[in-house]
Amino acid sequence: MMRLLVVGRLSGQLATAVKMAMTHGAKVSHVERADQATEQLRRGQGADLLMVDYRIDIASLIAANEAERIHVPVVACGVDADAKEAADAIRAGAKEFIPLPPDAELIAAVLSAVADDEKPMILADPAMRAVVQLADQVAASEASILITGESGVGKEVMARHLHTRSRRADKAFISVNCAAIPDNLLESELFGHEKGAFTGAVARRIGKFEEADGGTLLLDEISEMDVRLQAKLLRAIQERVIDRVGGSKPVPVNIRIIATSNRDLAKAVAEGSFREDLLYRLNVVNLRIPSLRERPADIGVLASHFIKKYAAANGVPVKPIAAPAIRAITGHPWHGNVRELENAMHRAVLLSAGAEIDIDAIRLPDGRPLLGGAAPAATATAYDPGVAGTAAQMADAVTRSFVGQTVAEMEKTLILDTLNHCLGNRTHAANILGISIRTLRNKLNEYADDGTAIPAPQSGVANAYGSAG
């Protein structure tokens, strides 16, 4: 369940936004002042997102949290804020701006972008059924579980599935993305710290291990964790105690650990970047989720699910997907897996003009039509040959321009170009790129630290967010 902490006076419009968030499954708590927000986060009354009145000093709130190694994203909101005030809130560190009076679709989109935990397990393929059957067999145990698979296959969805079928289902499910949190913050995020443990630690802070006590702790992308922290994690798993940073005595914890990785951890062990003893402790049971290419029978049912989801989110009728389009998407490789398919179906819902969702409405992230699979000859004639030839030449030219660049340079170019295309809207850019908004923010922070200018949301920020789901 999404945990939302609202900071500011509950005016009528903000109260309405809170009710909308609760309707979408958020657990909401409220404080009026910034210092109260930091104090609540210290005590372990955790939040996945802060929704802050733009008139509060957002920069100071974020600085106070970061001084105590508290890592929670912020969205700003407010009544009658103009474009400059919205942009100022973003520059102060807010990830998004929500104009009030609130729009239900926008509230849902922002909550979904920050913590999309409402993804049900959708499957039809025998390969995936076998994995779920194994998951159901071990869900009620206390064994640590390692979920592996390519990026976008649904590892966190599987982790939540395990939790809901465990004996801890009525307790907390806490997720920590080890790749999204800087190393210097991750230790406090996980284990907490005592007053005076470092400059800025003005009070005790409860970490995620203690927040998850009695429940389940998901360590997402654990392969990105620093080796020093791996040793501390190993002790926590073995002895069921943790040490807060600066603490003098161990703190007992009762949690079940689930970890995910899209890397080959055995290879990481051989390279010296991952502890072998920790791998053995985590990998009591391994659930390898097949790529979407390995479970083609899931593609159609997932596509139908996403079409219904985004038709409802955008207030448009649900359309069936045409048979040629089904054949095309079933034959497409989907290197971004379920996440890429979801984004493609979202675009298809918006682009479809006929009674059915046909192949011409299904586009790749760069806008090109999806021409893979068994598309019929009639589909090809829907495009002018001259335009297709020109597009092919342009694509070839772009490909040649990438030769000689590193993968990191290509990735940076793609991310910044997409952000510019989206007028600085982080949520929309992440959707197009097929990555989580947390990953996008992490990349942008890296680029900013290197001195790269990052596009800020343009003056149409309020309108741009209306289609950011």
Coordinates of C-alpha atoms in Angstrom, one line a residue:
M1 CA 0.0 0.0 0.0
M2 CA 1.3 3.4 -0.9
R3 CA 2.1 5.5 2.2
L4 CA 1.5 9.2 1.6
L5 CA 2.5 11.9 4.1
V6 CA 0.7 15.2 3.5
V7 CA 2.5 18.4 4.8
G8 CA 0.5 21.6 5.1
R9 CA -2.8 22.9 6.3
L10 CA -5.7 20.8 5.1
S11 CA -7.7 23.3 3.1
G12 CA -10.8 22.1 1.3
Q13 CA -8.9 21.5 -2.0
L14 CA -6.0 19.6 -0.3
A15 CA -8.5 17.6 1.7
T16 CA -10.2 16.6 -1.6
A17 CA -6.8 15.5 -3.0
V18 CA -6.2 13.4 0.1
K19 CA -9.6 11.7 -0.3
M20 CA -8.7 10.9 -4.0
A21 CA -5.4 9.4 -3.0
M22 CA -7.1 7.3 -0.4
T23 CA -9.6 6.1 -3.0
H24 CA -6.6 4.9 -5.1
G25 CA -5.4 2.8 -2.2
A26 CA -3.0 5.2 -0.4
K27 CA -2.6 5.2 3.3
V28 CA -2.5 8.9 4.3
S29 CA -1.1 10.6 7.3
H30 CA -0.9 14.4 7.9
V31 CA 1.3 17.0 9.6
E32 CA 1.1 20.8 9.2
R33 CA 4.8 21.8 9.4
A34 CA 8.0 20.7 7.7
D35 CA 9.8 19.9 11.0
Q36 CA 6.9 17.6 12.0
A37 CA 7.3 15.7 8.7
T38 CA 11.0 15.1 9.4
E39 CA 10.2 14.0 12.9
Q40 CA 7.6 11.5 11.8
L41 CA 10.0 10.0 9.2
R42 CA 12.6 9.7 11.9
R43 CA 10.3 7.7 14.2
G44 CA 9.8 5.0 11.5
Q45 CA 6.3 6.1 10.6
G46 CA 7.5 5.8 7.0
A47 CA 6.2 7.3 3.8
D48 CA 6.7 6.5 0.2
L49 CA 5.9 10.1 -0.9
L50 CA 5.5 13.5 0.7
M51 CA 2.8 15.8 -0.8
V52 CA 3.8 19.3 0.3
D53 CA 2.0 22.6 0.1
Y54 CA 4.1 24.7 -2.3
R55 CA 4.1 27.6 0.2
I56 CA 6.2 25.5 2.6
D57 CA 9.9 25.9 2.2
I58 CA 10.4 22.7 0.2
A59 CA 14.2 23.1 -0.3
S60 CA 14.7 23.3 3.5
L61 CA 12.4 20.3 4.1
I62 CA 14.4 18.2 1.7
A63 CA 17.7 19.5 3.1
A64 CA 16.6 18.6 6.6
N65 CA 15.7 15.1 5.5
E66 CA 18.9 14.6 3.6
A67 CA 21.0 15.9 6.5
E68 CA 19.6 12.9 8.4
R69 CA 19.9 10.5 5.5
I70 CA 16.2 10.3 5.0
H71 CA 15.3 9.5 1.4
V72 CA 11.7 10.2 0.4
P73 CA 10.5 11.9 -2.8
V74 CA 8.4 15.1 -2.7
V75 CA 5.6 16.4 -4.8
A76 CA 4.4 19.9 -4.4
C77 CA 0.8 21.0 -4.6
G78 CA -1.2 24.2 -4.3
V79 CA -4.2 26.3 -5.2
D80 CA -3.8 29.1 -7.7
A81 CA -0.1 28.5 -8.2
D82 CA 1.1 30.0 -11.5
A83 CA 3.7 28.4 -13.8
K84 CA 6.6 30.2 -12.1
E85 CA 5.6 29.0 -8.7
A86 CA 5.2 25.5 -10.0
A87 CA 8.6 25.7 -11.6
D88 CA 10.2 27.1 -8.4
A89 CA 8.8 24.1 -6.5
I90 CA 10.4 21.8 -9.0
R91 CA 13.7 23.6 -8.7
A92 CA 13.5 23.4 -4.9
G93 CA 13.6 19.6 -5.3
A94 CA 9.9 18.5 -5.8
K95 CA 9.6 15.8 -8.4
E96 CA 6.2 16.9 -9.6
F97 CA 3.7 19.7 -9.1
I98 CA 0.0 18.9 -8.6
P99 CA -2.3 21.9 -9.2
L100 CA -5.4 22.2 -7.0
P101 CA -8.4 21.8 -7.3
P102 CA -7.2 18.3 -7.9
D103 CA -7.8 16.1 -10.9
A104 CA -8.5 12.5 -10.1
E105 CA -6.5 11.1 -13.1
L106 CA -3.5 13.3 -12.2
I107 CA -3.5 12.1 -8.6
A108 CA -3.7 8.5 -9.8
A109 CA -0.9 9.1 -12.3
V110 CA 1.5 10.6 -9.7
L111 CA 0.8 7.9 -7.2
S112 CA 1.3 5.3 -9.8
A113 CA 4.6 6.8 -11.0
V114 CA 6.1 6.9 -7.5
A115 CA 4.9 3.5 -6.1
D116 CA 2.9 1.4 -8.5
D117 CA 2.0 -1.4 -6.2
E118 CA -1.4 -2.2 -7.7
K119 CA -0.1 -4.5 -10.5
P120 CA -1.9 -7.8 -10.4
M121 CA -0.4 -11.1 -11.4
I122 CA -1.6 -11.6 -15.0
L123 CA -0.5 -14.8 -16.7
A124 CA -1.5 -17.5 -19.2
D125 CA 1.7 -19.0 -20.4
P126 CA 2.8 -22.4 -19.0
A127 CA 6.3 -21.1 -18.4
M128 CA 5.0 -18.4 -16.0
R129 CA 2.5 -20.7 -14.4
A130 CA 5.3 -23.0 -13.4
V131 CA 7.1 -20.1 -11.6
V132 CA 3.9 -19.0 -9.8
Q133 CA 3.3 -22.6 -8.7
L134 CA 6.7 -22.7 -7.1
A135 CA 6.2 -19.3 -5.6
D136 CA 2.9 -20.4 -4.0
Q137 CA 4.7 -23.5 -2.6
V138 CA 7.3 -21.5 -0.7
A139 CA 5.2 -18.3 0.1
A140 CA 4.2 -19.5 3.5
S141 CA 7.7 -20.4 4.6
E142 CA 10.2 -18.1 6.3
A143 CA 12.9 -18.8 3.6
S144 CA 14.7 -15.9 2.0
I145 CA 13.9 -15.8 -1.7
L146 CA 15.9 -14.4 -4.6
I147 CA 13.9 -13.3 -7.6
T148 CA 15.9 -13.0 -10.8
G149 CA 15.1 -11.9 -14.4
E150 CA 15.6 -9.2 -16.9
S151 CA 14.6 -5.6 -16.2
G152 CA 10.8 -5.2 -16.6
V153 CA 9.7 -8.8 -16.2
G154 CA 7.7 -8.2 -13.0
K155 CA 10.1 -9.1 -10.2
E156 CA 8.4 -6.7 -7.7
V157 CA 5.0 -7.9 -8.7
M158 CA 6.2 -11.4 -7.8
A159 CA 7.6 -10.2 -4.5
R160 CA 4.2 -8.7 -3.6
H161 CA 2.5 -11.9 -4.7
L162 CA 4.7 -13.8 -2.2
H163 CA 4.0 -11.4 0.6
T164 CA 0.2 -11.6 0.1
R165 CA 0.3 -15.4 0.3
S166 CA 2.7 -15.5 3.3
R167 CA 1.8 -15.7 7.0
R168 CA 3.0 -12.1 7.2
A169 CA 0.3 -10.8 4.7
D170 CA -1.4 -8.6 7.4
K171 CA 1.9 -7.0 8.3
A172 CA 4.0 -4.4 6.4
F173 CA 5.5 -4.9 3.0
I174 CA 8.5 -2.5 2.7
S175 CA 10.4 -2.1 -0.5
V176 CA 13.9 -0.5 -0.9
N177 CA 15.4 0.1 -4.3
C178 CA 19.1 -0.4 -3.7
A179 CA 20.0 1.1 -7.1
A180 CA 18.1 4.3 -6.6
I181 CA 19.5 5.4 -3.2
P182 CA 23.1 6.7 -3.0
D183 CA 25.5 4.6 -1.0
N184 CA 25.9 7.2 1.7
L185 CA 22.2 7.2 2.4
L186 CA 21.4 3.6 1.9
E187 CA 22.9 2.4 5.3
S188 CA 20.7 4.8 7.3
E189 CA 17.7 4.0 5.0
L190 CA 18.0 0.3 5.8
F191 CA 19.4 0.2 9.4
G192 CA 18.5 3.6 10.8
H193 CA 20.9 5.7 13.0
E194 CA 21.3 7.1 16.5
K195 CA 21.4 10.7 17.5
G196 CA 24.9 12.1 16.9
A197 CA 25.9 9.3 14.6
F198 CA 27.1 11.8 12.1
T199 CA 26.8 15.6 11.4
G200 CA 23.1 16.3 11.0
A201 CA 21.8 13.3 12.9
V202 CA 19.9 15.3 15.5
A203 CA 17.7 12.5 16.6
R204 CA 17.3 8.7 16.3
R205 CA 16.0 7.6 12.9
I206 CA 14.2 4.2 12.4
G207 CA 15.3 2.4 9.3
K208 CA 13.4 0.1 6.9
F209 CA 14.4 -3.1 8.8
E210 CA 12.5 -1.9 11.8
E211 CA 9.7 -0.5 9.8
A212 CA 9.2 -3.9 8.3
D213 CA 9.3 -5.7 11.6
G214 CA 6.9 -8.6 11.5
G215 CA 6.4 -8.3 7.8
T216 CA 8.4 -8.5 4.5
L217 CA 11.4 -6.4 3.3
L218 CA 12.0 -6.3 -0.4
L219 CA 15.6 -5.4 -1.4
D220 CA 15.2 -4.5 -5.0
E221 CA 18.2 -4.7 -7.3
I222 CA 20.4 -5.9 -4.4
S223 CA 23.3 -6.4 -6.7
E224 CA 23.9 -2.6 -6.6
M225 CA 24.5 -2.7 -2.8
D226 CA 28.0 -1.7 -1.6
V227 CA 30.1 -4.7 -0.4
R228 CA 30.5 -3.1 3.1
L229 CA 26.7 -2.9 3.5
Q230 CA 26.4 -6.5 2.2
A231 CA 28.4 -7.7 5.3
K232 CA 26.0 -5.8 7.6
L233 CA 23.0 -7.3 5.7
L234 CA 24.4 -10.8 6.1
R235 CA 24.6 -10.4 9.9
A236 CA 21.0 -9.1 10.0
I237 CA 19.8 -12.2 8.1
Q238 CA 21.9 -14.7 10.1
E239 CA 21.3 -13.3 13.6
R240 CA 18.0 -11.4 13.1
V241 CA 19.5 -8.3 14.6
I242 CA 20.6 -5.0 13.2
D243 CA 23.0 -2.3 14.2
R244 CA 21.8 1.3 13.8
V245 CA 24.5 3.6 12.5
G246 CA 26.2 4.9 15.7
G247 CA 24.4 2.4 17.9
S248 CA 25.9 0.7 20.8
K249 CA 23.6 -2.4 21.1
P250 CA 21.9 -4.6 18.5
V251 CA 18.2 -4.3 17.8
P252 CA 16.2 -7.5 17.2
V253 CA 14.1 -7.7 14.0
N254 CA 11.6 -10.2 12.8
I255 CA 11.3 -9.9 9.0
R256 CA 11.3 -12.1 5.9
I257 CA 13.8 -11.0 3.2
I258 CA 13.0 -11.1 -0.5
A259 CA 15.7 -9.8 -2.9
T260 CA 15.7 -9.1 -6.7
S261 CA 18.4 -8.8 -9.2
N262 CA 18.6 -8.4 -13.0
R263 CA 22.3 -9.3 -12.9
D264 CA 24.0 -12.6 -12.8
L265 CA 25.0 -12.7 -9.1
A266 CA 27.2 -15.8 -9.5
K267 CA 29.2 -13.7 -12.0
A268 CA 29.2 -10.8 -9.5
V269 CA 30.6 -13.1 -6.9
A270 CA 33.4 -14.2 -9.3
E271 CA 34.2 -10.5 -10.0
G272 CA 34.3 -9.7 -6.3
S273 CA 31.4 -7.3 -6.2
F274 CA 29.0 -9.5 -4.3
R275 CA 29.6 -11.7 -1.3
E276 CA 29.3 -15.4 -1.9
D277 CA 28.0 -16.1 1.7
L278 CA 25.3 -13.5 1.2
L279 CA 24.2 -15.0 -2.1
Y280 CA 23.8 -18.4 -0.3
R281 CA 21.8 -16.8 2.5
L282 CA 19.5 -15.0 0.0
N283 CA 19.2 -17.8 -2.5
V284 CA 17.4 -20.3 -0.4
V285 CA 14.8 -20.4 -3.2
N286 CA 15.4 -18.9 -6.6
L287 CA 12.5 -17.7 -8.7
R288 CA 13.7 -16.9 -12.2
I289 CA 11.0 -15.0 -14.0
P290 CA 11.2 -15.7 -17.8
S291 CA 11.5 -12.8 -20.2
L292 CA 8.3 -11.9 -22.2
R293 CA 9.9 -13.5 -25.2
E294 CA 10.0 -16.8 -23.3
R295 CA 6.2 -16.7 -22.4
P296 CA 4.4 -15.5 -25.6
A297 CA 1.0 -16.7 -24.3
D298 CA 1.2 -13.9 -21.7
I299 CA 1.5 -11.1 -24.2
G300 CA -2.1 -11.1 -25.3
V301 CA -3.6 -11.2 -21.9
L302 CA -1.2 -8.6 -20.5
A303 CA -2.0 -6.3 -23.5
S304 CA -5.8 -6.7 -22.9
H305 CA -5.2 -5.9 -19.2
F306 CA -3.2 -2.7 -19.9
I307 CA -5.7 -1.6 -22.5
K308 CA -8.5 -1.7 -19.9
K309 CA -6.3 0.0 -17.4
Y310 CA -5.4 2.9 -19.5
A311 CA -8.8 3.3 -21.2
A312 CA -10.2 3.8 -17.7
A313 CA -7.4 6.1 -16.7
N314 CA -7.9 8.3 -19.8
G315 CA -11.7 8.2 -19.8
V316 CA -12.0 6.5 -23.2
P317 CA -13.9 3.4 -24.3
V318 CA -12.2 0.0 -24.0
K319 CA -11.5 -1.3 -27.5
P320 CA -10.6 -4.8 -28.6
I321 CA -7.2 -5.4 -30.0
A322 CA -7.3 -6.5 -33.7
A323 CA -6.1 -9.9 -34.7
P324 CA -3.2 -8.6 -36.9
A325 CA -2.1 -6.5 -33.9
I326 CA -2.2 -9.5 -31.6
R327 CA 0.0 -11.4 -34.1
A328 CA 2.4 -8.5 -34.3
I329 CA 2.9 -8.0 -30.6
T330 CA 3.2 -11.7 -30.0
G331 CA 6.1 -11.8 -32.5
H332 CA 7.8 -8.6 -31.2
P333 CA 10.9 -9.3 -28.9
W334 CA 9.9 -6.8 -26.1
H335 CA 13.5 -6.3 -24.8
G336 CA 12.0 -4.1 -22.1
N337 CA 9.6 -6.9 -21.2
V338 CA 6.3 -6.3 -19.5
R339 CA 7.2 -2.6 -18.7
E340 CA 7.8 -1.9 -22.4
L341 CA 4.5 -3.7 -23.4
E342 CA 2.6 -1.7 -20.9
N343 CA 3.9 1.6 -22.2
A344 CA 3.1 0.5 -25.8
M345 CA -0.5 -0.3 -24.9
H346 CA -0.8 3.0 -23.1
R347 CA 0.2 4.8 -26.3
A348 CA -2.1 2.5 -28.3
V349 CA -5.1 3.5 -26.2
L350 CA -4.3 7.2 -26.9
L351 CA -3.5 6.8 -30.6
S352 CA -6.2 4.4 -31.7
A353 CA -8.7 6.0 -34.0
G354 CA -10.9 3.1 -35.1
A355 CA -13.3 0.7 -33.5
E356 CA -10.4 -1.7 -32.7
I357 CA -6.8 -1.1 -31.6
D358 CA -5.0 -2.0 -34.9
I359 CA -1.3 -2.3 -35.6
D360 CA -0.9 1.3 -36.7
A361 CA -1.7 2.5 -33.1
I362 CA 1.1 0.4 -31.6
R363 CA 4.3 2.4 -31.6
L364 CA 7.8 2.0 -30.4
P365 CA 9.1 4.5 -27.8
D366 CA 10.6 6.7 -30.6
G367 CA 7.2 6.8 -32.4
R368 CA 8.0 4.3 -35.2
P369 CA 5.2 1.8 -35.9
L370 CA 5.5 -1.7 -34.6
L371 CA 6.2 -3.7 -37.8
G372 CA 7.5 -6.9 -36.3
G373 CA 5.6 -10.2 -36.1
A374 CA 3.0 -11.4 -38.6
A375 CA 1.6 -8.1 -39.8
P376 CA -0.4 -8.5 -42.9
A377 CA 0.5 -6.9 -46.3
A378 CA -2.4 -4.5 -46.0
T379 CA -0.8 -2.9 -43.0
A380 CA 2.3 -2.0 -45.0
T381 CA 0.1 -0.2 -47.7
A382 CA -1.3 2.0 -45.0
Y383 CA 2.1 3.9 -45.0
D384 CA 3.3 5.8 -48.0
P385 CA 6.4 4.0 -49.5
G386 CA 8.3 7.3 -49.8
V387 CA 7.7 8.1 -46.1
A388 CA 8.8 4.6 -45.1
G389 CA 11.9 4.9 -47.2
T390 CA 12.8 8.2 -45.8
A391 CA 12.2 6.9 -42.3
A392 CA 14.5 3.9 -43.0
Q393 CA 17.2 6.3 -44.2
M394 CA 16.9 8.5 -41.1
A395 CA 17.0 5.5 -38.9
D396 CA 20.2 4.3 -40.6
A397 CA 21.8 7.7 -40.3
V398 CA 20.9 7.8 -36.6
T399 CA 22.4 4.3 -36.1
R400 CA 25.7 5.4 -37.8
S401 CA 25.8 8.5 -35.6
F402 CA 25.9 6.2 -32.5
V403 CA 29.0 4.3 -33.7
G404 CA 31.9 5.2 -31.5
Q405 CA 29.8 6.2 -28.5
T406 CA 29.8 4.3 -25.3
V407 CA 26.5 2.7 -24.1
A408 CA 26.5 5.2 -21.2
E409 CA 26.8 8.1 -23.7
M410 CA 23.9 6.7 -25.9
E411 CA 21.8 6.3 -22.8
K412 CA 22.4 9.8 -21.6
T413 CA 21.5 11.2 -25.1
L414 CA 18.3 9.2 -25.2
I415 CA 17.2 10.2 -21.7
L416 CA 17.9 13.9 -22.2
D417 CA 16.3 14.0 -25.7
T418 CA 13.2 12.3 -24.4
L419 CA 13.0 14.7 -21.4
N420 CA 13.3 17.7 -23.8
H421 CA 10.6 16.1 -26.0
C422 CA 8.3 15.9 -22.9
L423 CA 9.0 19.5 -21.9
G424 CA 10.8 18.4 -18.8
N425 CA 8.0 16.3 -17.5
R426 CA 9.8 13.5 -15.5
T427 CA 6.8 11.2 -15.2
H428 CA 5.9 11.3 -18.9
A429 CA 9.6 10.8 -20.0
A430 CA 9.9 7.8 -17.7
N431 CA 6.8 6.2 -19.3
I432 CA 8.1 6.7 -22.8
L433 CA 11.6 5.4 -21.9
G434 CA 10.1 2.3 -20.3
I435 CA 11.9 2.9 -17.0
S436 CA 10.8 3.7 -13.5
I437 CA 10.6 7.3 -12.5
R438 CA 13.1 6.5 -9.7
T439 CA 15.6 5.2 -12.2
L440 CA 15.1 8.4 -14.3
R441 CA 15.7 10.7 -11.3
N442 CA 18.8 8.8 -10.3
K443 CA 20.2 9.2 -13.8
L444 CA 19.4 12.9 -13.9
N445 CA 21.1 13.4 -10.6
E446 CA 24.2 11.7 -12.0
Y447 CA 24.2 14.0 -15.0
A448 CA 23.6 17.1 -12.9
D449 CA 26.6 16.1 -10.7
D450 CA 28.7 16.0 -13.9
G451 CA 27.7 19.5 -14.7
T452 CA 25.1 18.7 -17.4
A453 CA 22.1 21.1 -17.6
I454 CA 18.9 19.2 -16.9
P455 CA 15.7 20.4 -18.7
A456 CA 13.3 21.8 -16.2
P457 CA 9.5 21.5 -16.6
Q458 CA 8.3 24.3 -19.0
S459 CA 5.6 26.8 -18.3
G460 CA 2.9 24.4 -19.3
V461 CA 3.7 22.1 -16.4
A462 CA 0.2 21.8 -15.1
N463 CA -1.3 20.8 -18.4
A464 CA 1.6 18.5 -19.2
Y465 CA 1.0 16.4 -16.1
G466 CA -2.6 15.8 -17.1
S467 CA -1.4 13.1 -19.5
A468 CA 1.5 11.8 -17.4
G469 CA -0.1 8.5 -16.2

